[in-house]
């Protein structure tokens, strides 16, 4: 079955931003070397999230990461449009084009700052690889892709929160625990099904 051509307005962000990332700077992290543009198999495609990815299992794969809730196609599309309108959301996915399914995902969220000369910082969120595809470097590939995108966009830093067991995974691709500055603190609020509409 031929892949349907995706029109640019279906993407969350401009797919050209994923071209020519600085893979030379992380060459030692992947063996054999792969990149988002040459992911090692002709049927692997690394690209921005599309509004049609609800039908390709993006929401289902997130349930391997955390509680997703009951997200309908309409809910997904509304939130996708909220993200695109807000800007700064760079959700990137890996598709297995043989079966038209999303098999990996990672999010870069950028934040405008006044500090650091009105800089931009990045946050890494919602990293997941489908359990039947793990252990093949796809986790490293999808995290490095959005990390290099953060660098390309001019972020002065990128940070993440993770379970202790994942510290070696992130260390293997260049993330560090900074002495005296490696705590993650949380206050949780009751989840609401009707968050305030940003518009
Ligand atoms: C910022 C965040 O979003 S943190 C949340 C991360 N996501 C999750 O925990 C969701 C469930 N887990 C997953 O989806 C996957 O296990 C991922 C994304 C963490 C890793 O995906 P994979 O495709 O398996 O990663 P990859 O093949 O690149 O593995 C790289 C290395 O990390 C190690 N690793 C992978 N997952 C784990 C884990 N859960 N615990 C400990 N080590 C791990 C692997 O053993 C491998 O080590 P090696 O290179 O020494 O052999």
Short mmCIF file of C-alpha atoms and ligand atoms in Angstrom, two decimals:
data_model
loop_
_atom_site.label_atom_id
_atom_site.label_comp_id
_atom_site.label_asym_id
_atom_site.label_seq_id
_atom_site.Cartn_x
_atom_site.Cartn_y
_atom_site.Cartn_z
CA UNK A 1 0.00 0.00 0.00
CA UNK A 2 1.54 3.37 -1.04
CA UNK A 3 2.03 5.95 1.68
CA UNK A 4 -0.33 8.92 1.43
CA UNK A 5 1.49 12.22 0.90
CA UNK A 6 1.31 14.32 4.06
CA UNK A 7 0.43 17.97 3.53
CA UNK A 8 2.54 20.45 5.50
CA UNK A 9 -0.41 21.71 7.54
CA UNK A 10 -0.82 18.26 9.08
CA UNK A 11 2.55 18.54 10.86
CA UNK A 12 2.98 19.97 14.35
CA UNK A 13 6.16 21.75 13.19
CA UNK A 14 8.15 22.28 10.00
CA UNK A 15 9.75 18.92 9.03
CA UNK A 16 12.70 20.77 7.46
CA UNK A 17 13.85 21.63 10.99
CA UNK A 18 14.88 17.98 11.36
CA UNK A 19 17.29 18.22 8.42
CA UNK A 20 21.06 18.53 8.86
CA UNK A 21 21.14 18.10 12.64
CA UNK A 22 24.64 18.04 14.19
CA UNK A 23 25.03 14.24 14.45
CA UNK A 24 28.82 14.61 14.29
CA UNK A 25 28.72 15.96 17.85
CA UNK A 26 27.16 12.72 19.21
CA UNK A 27 28.87 10.21 16.94
CA UNK A 28 30.17 8.18 19.90
CA UNK A 29 26.70 7.60 21.36
CA UNK A 30 25.43 5.22 18.69
CA UNK A 31 26.95 1.99 17.45
CA UNK A 32 26.38 1.40 14.59
CA UNK A 33 25.85 5.09 13.82
CA UNK A 34 22.32 6.05 12.81
CA UNK A 35 20.64 9.43 12.43
CA UNK A 36 17.08 10.67 12.03
CA UNK A 37 17.68 10.95 8.27
CA UNK A 38 19.36 7.51 8.05
CA UNK A 39 17.70 5.49 10.85
CA UNK A 40 19.14 2.15 9.77
CA UNK A 41 16.10 0.61 8.07
CA UNK A 42 14.26 1.89 4.98
CA UNK A 43 10.94 1.43 6.77
CA UNK A 44 11.79 3.67 9.72
CA UNK A 45 10.71 7.29 9.35
CA UNK A 46 11.54 10.01 11.90
CA UNK A 47 9.26 13.02 11.52
CA UNK A 48 7.16 15.60 13.37
CA UNK A 49 3.88 14.45 14.92
CA UNK A 50 0.94 14.74 12.51
CA UNK A 51 -2.68 15.43 13.32
CA UNK A 52 -3.49 12.08 11.68
CA UNK A 53 -1.24 10.18 14.11
CA UNK A 54 -4.17 9.40 16.39
CA UNK A 55 -5.01 6.71 13.81
CA UNK A 56 -1.40 5.48 13.81
CA UNK A 57 -1.32 4.71 17.53
CA UNK A 58 0.44 7.74 19.02
CA UNK A 59 -1.91 7.87 22.00
CA UNK A 60 -1.69 4.10 22.53
CA UNK A 61 2.09 4.13 22.62
CA UNK A 62 2.04 6.85 25.31
CA UNK A 63 0.21 4.39 27.55
CA UNK A 64 3.49 2.45 27.76
CA UNK A 65 4.91 5.56 29.47
CA UNK A 66 2.18 6.67 31.87
CA UNK A 67 -1.56 7.03 32.41
CA UNK A 68 -3.10 8.58 29.30
CA UNK A 69 -6.79 8.56 30.17
CA UNK A 70 -9.66 8.32 27.77
CA UNK A 71 -8.45 10.54 24.89
CA UNK A 72 -10.82 10.62 21.93
CA UNK A 73 -9.77 11.59 18.42
CA UNK A 74 -11.52 14.94 18.88
CA UNK A 75 -9.67 15.55 22.18
CA UNK A 76 -6.35 14.71 20.50
CA UNK A 77 -6.98 16.98 17.52
CA UNK A 78 -8.03 19.88 19.76
CA UNK A 79 -4.88 19.58 21.85
CA UNK A 80 -2.72 19.20 18.73
CA UNK A 81 -4.13 22.50 17.42
CA UNK A 82 -3.58 24.15 20.83
CA UNK A 83 0.07 23.07 20.68
CA UNK A 84 0.56 24.25 17.12
CA UNK A 85 -1.03 27.60 17.88
CA UNK A 86 1.07 28.06 21.04
CA UNK A 87 4.31 27.12 19.28
CA UNK A 88 7.34 25.63 21.01
CA UNK A 89 6.07 22.02 20.87
CA UNK A 90 8.34 19.73 18.87
CA UNK A 91 6.84 16.26 19.31
CA UNK A 92 8.84 13.92 17.10
CA UNK A 93 7.88 10.35 16.26
CA UNK A 94 9.30 7.24 14.64
CA UNK A 95 6.90 5.49 12.26
CA UNK A 96 7.19 1.92 11.02
CA UNK A 97 6.01 2.67 7.48
CA UNK A 98 5.46 -1.04 6.73
CA UNK A 99 2.49 -1.02 9.07
CA UNK A 100 1.79 2.73 9.37
CA UNK A 101 2.25 2.69 13.16
CA UNK A 102 4.04 5.05 15.52
CA UNK A 103 6.69 3.00 17.32
CA UNK A 104 8.61 5.71 19.16
CA UNK A 105 8.17 9.29 20.30
CA UNK A 106 9.87 12.09 22.18
CA UNK A 107 8.95 15.72 22.88
CA UNK A 108 11.06 18.85 22.95
CA UNK A 109 9.23 21.71 24.60
CA UNK A 110 10.90 25.10 24.35
CA UNK A 111 10.44 27.94 26.75
CA UNK A 112 11.27 31.62 26.16
CA UNK A 113 13.29 33.16 28.99
CA UNK A 114 14.30 36.66 30.01
CA UNK A 115 17.41 35.29 31.73
CA UNK A 116 20.40 34.16 29.69
CA UNK A 117 20.05 37.14 27.36
CA UNK A 118 16.44 36.38 26.59
CA UNK A 119 17.43 32.83 25.74
CA UNK A 120 15.42 29.70 25.00
CA UNK A 121 15.65 26.52 27.05
CA UNK A 122 14.45 23.05 26.15
CA UNK A 123 12.70 20.34 28.14
CA UNK A 124 12.67 16.69 27.16
CA UNK A 125 9.32 15.01 27.76
CA UNK A 126 7.31 11.90 26.96
CA UNK A 127 9.99 9.58 25.62
CA UNK A 128 8.76 6.13 24.65
CA UNK A 129 9.63 3.25 22.32
CA UNK A 130 7.11 0.47 21.68
CA UNK A 131 8.16 -2.52 23.80
CA UNK A 132 8.60 -4.86 20.82
CA UNK A 133 11.12 -2.44 19.24
CA UNK A 134 13.28 -1.72 22.32
CA UNK A 135 17.00 -2.42 22.59
CA UNK A 136 17.72 -1.40 18.97
CA UNK A 137 18.97 2.15 19.70
CA UNK A 138 15.63 3.71 18.78
CA UNK A 139 15.35 5.27 22.25
CA UNK A 140 18.74 6.92 21.84
CA UNK A 141 17.83 7.94 18.29
CA UNK A 142 14.59 9.70 19.20
CA UNK A 143 16.05 11.46 22.26
CA UNK A 144 19.15 12.58 20.36
CA UNK A 145 17.00 13.83 17.49
CA UNK A 146 15.06 16.26 19.69
CA UNK A 147 18.19 17.12 21.70
CA UNK A 148 20.02 18.11 18.50
CA UNK A 149 16.93 20.00 17.40
CA UNK A 150 17.09 21.96 20.67
CA UNK A 151 20.71 22.79 19.87
CA UNK A 152 19.77 23.86 16.35
CA UNK A 153 16.99 26.11 17.70
CA UNK A 154 19.53 27.83 19.95
CA UNK A 155 18.52 26.44 23.35
CA UNK A 156 21.16 27.11 26.01
CA UNK A 157 20.21 23.91 27.86
CA UNK A 158 17.91 20.91 27.77
CA UNK A 159 16.73 19.12 30.90
CA UNK A 160 14.62 16.11 31.81
CA UNK A 161 13.08 14.24 34.74
CA UNK A 162 13.36 10.47 34.86
CA UNK A 163 13.30 7.41 37.10
CA UNK A 164 16.61 6.49 38.76
CA UNK A 165 16.79 3.33 36.61
CA UNK A 166 16.99 5.44 33.45
CA UNK A 167 19.98 7.53 34.57
CA UNK A 168 22.47 5.21 32.74
CA UNK A 169 20.38 5.46 29.53
CA UNK A 170 20.47 9.27 29.56
CA UNK A 171 24.12 9.36 30.65
CA UNK A 172 25.00 7.20 27.64
CA UNK A 173 23.77 9.98 25.35
CA UNK A 174 25.42 12.91 27.08
CA UNK A 175 23.04 13.98 29.86
CA UNK A 176 24.67 14.63 33.25
CA UNK A 177 23.64 14.90 36.88
CA UNK A 178 25.03 18.28 37.90
CA UNK A 179 26.43 18.15 41.45
CA UNK A 180 24.23 20.19 43.79
CA UNK A 181 21.64 20.73 41.07
CA UNK A 182 20.16 17.33 40.27
CA UNK A 183 16.94 17.25 42.24
CA UNK A 184 13.48 17.06 40.78
CA UNK A 185 10.68 18.40 43.00
CA UNK A 186 6.97 18.06 42.41
CA UNK A 187 3.68 19.28 43.74
CA UNK A 188 0.74 17.43 42.24
CA UNK A 189 -2.77 18.79 41.66
CA UNK A 190 -5.97 16.92 41.19
CA UNK A 191 -6.35 16.01 37.51
CA UNK A 192 -9.23 17.77 35.81
CA UNK A 193 -10.95 16.70 32.63
CA UNK A 194 -11.60 20.34 31.75
CA UNK A 195 -8.36 22.34 31.84
CA UNK A 196 -8.65 26.06 31.14
CA UNK A 197 -8.74 26.69 27.38
CA UNK A 198 -5.59 28.72 26.53
CA UNK A 199 -7.43 30.69 23.84
C1 LIG B 1 12.10 12.25 29.95
C2 LIG B 1 11.23 11.00 29.90
O1 LIG B 1 10.29 10.94 29.15
S1 LIG B 1 11.71 9.69 30.88
C3 LIG B 1 10.64 8.36 30.41
C4 LIG B 1 11.31 7.38 29.49
N1 LIG B 1 10.34 6.45 28.96
C5 LIG B 1 9.91 5.31 29.62
O2 LIG B 1 10.35 4.98 30.71
C6 LIG B 1 8.85 4.53 28.87
C7 LIG B 1 9.16 3.03 28.82
N2 LIG B 1 10.50 2.76 28.29
C8 LIG B 1 10.81 2.91 26.98
O3 LIG B 1 9.99 3.33 26.16
C9 LIG B 1 12.20 2.51 26.53
O4 LIG B 1 12.73 1.54 27.40
C10 LIG B 1 13.21 3.71 26.46
C11 LIG B 1 12.65 4.83 25.60
C12 LIG B 1 13.54 4.24 27.84
C13 LIG B 1 14.50 3.19 25.82
O5 LIG B 1 14.18 2.73 24.52
P1 LIG B 1 15.10 1.67 23.74
O6 LIG B 1 14.74 1.74 22.31
O7 LIG B 1 15.06 0.35 24.40
O8 LIG B 1 16.54 2.33 23.98
P2 LIG B 1 17.90 1.92 23.32
O9 LIG B 1 17.79 0.67 22.50
O10 LIG B 1 18.40 3.13 22.65
O11 LIG B 1 18.69 1.54 24.65
C14 LIG B 1 19.75 2.22 25.09
C15 LIG B 1 20.28 1.71 26.43
O12 LIG B 1 19.43 2.05 27.53
C16 LIG B 1 19.14 0.91 28.34
N3 LIG B 1 17.76 0.99 28.79
C17 LIG B 1 16.70 1.13 28.00
N4 LIG B 1 15.57 1.16 28.74
C18 LIG B 1 15.95 1.02 30.02
C19 LIG B 1 15.25 0.97 31.26
N5 LIG B 1 13.92 1.06 31.33
N6 LIG B 1 15.97 0.83 32.37
C20 LIG B 1 17.31 0.74 32.33
N7 LIG B 1 18.03 0.77 31.20
C21 LIG B 1 17.36 0.92 30.06
C22 LIG B 1 19.34 -0.28 27.43
O13 LIG B 1 19.73 -1.40 28.19
C23 LIG B 1 20.46 0.21 26.50
O14 LIG B 1 21.73 0.01 27.12
P3 LIG B 1 23.01 -0.42 26.28
O15 LIG B 1 23.18 0.58 25.17
O16 LIG B 1 24.11 -0.39 27.30
O17 LIG B 1 22.69 -1.79 25.78
#
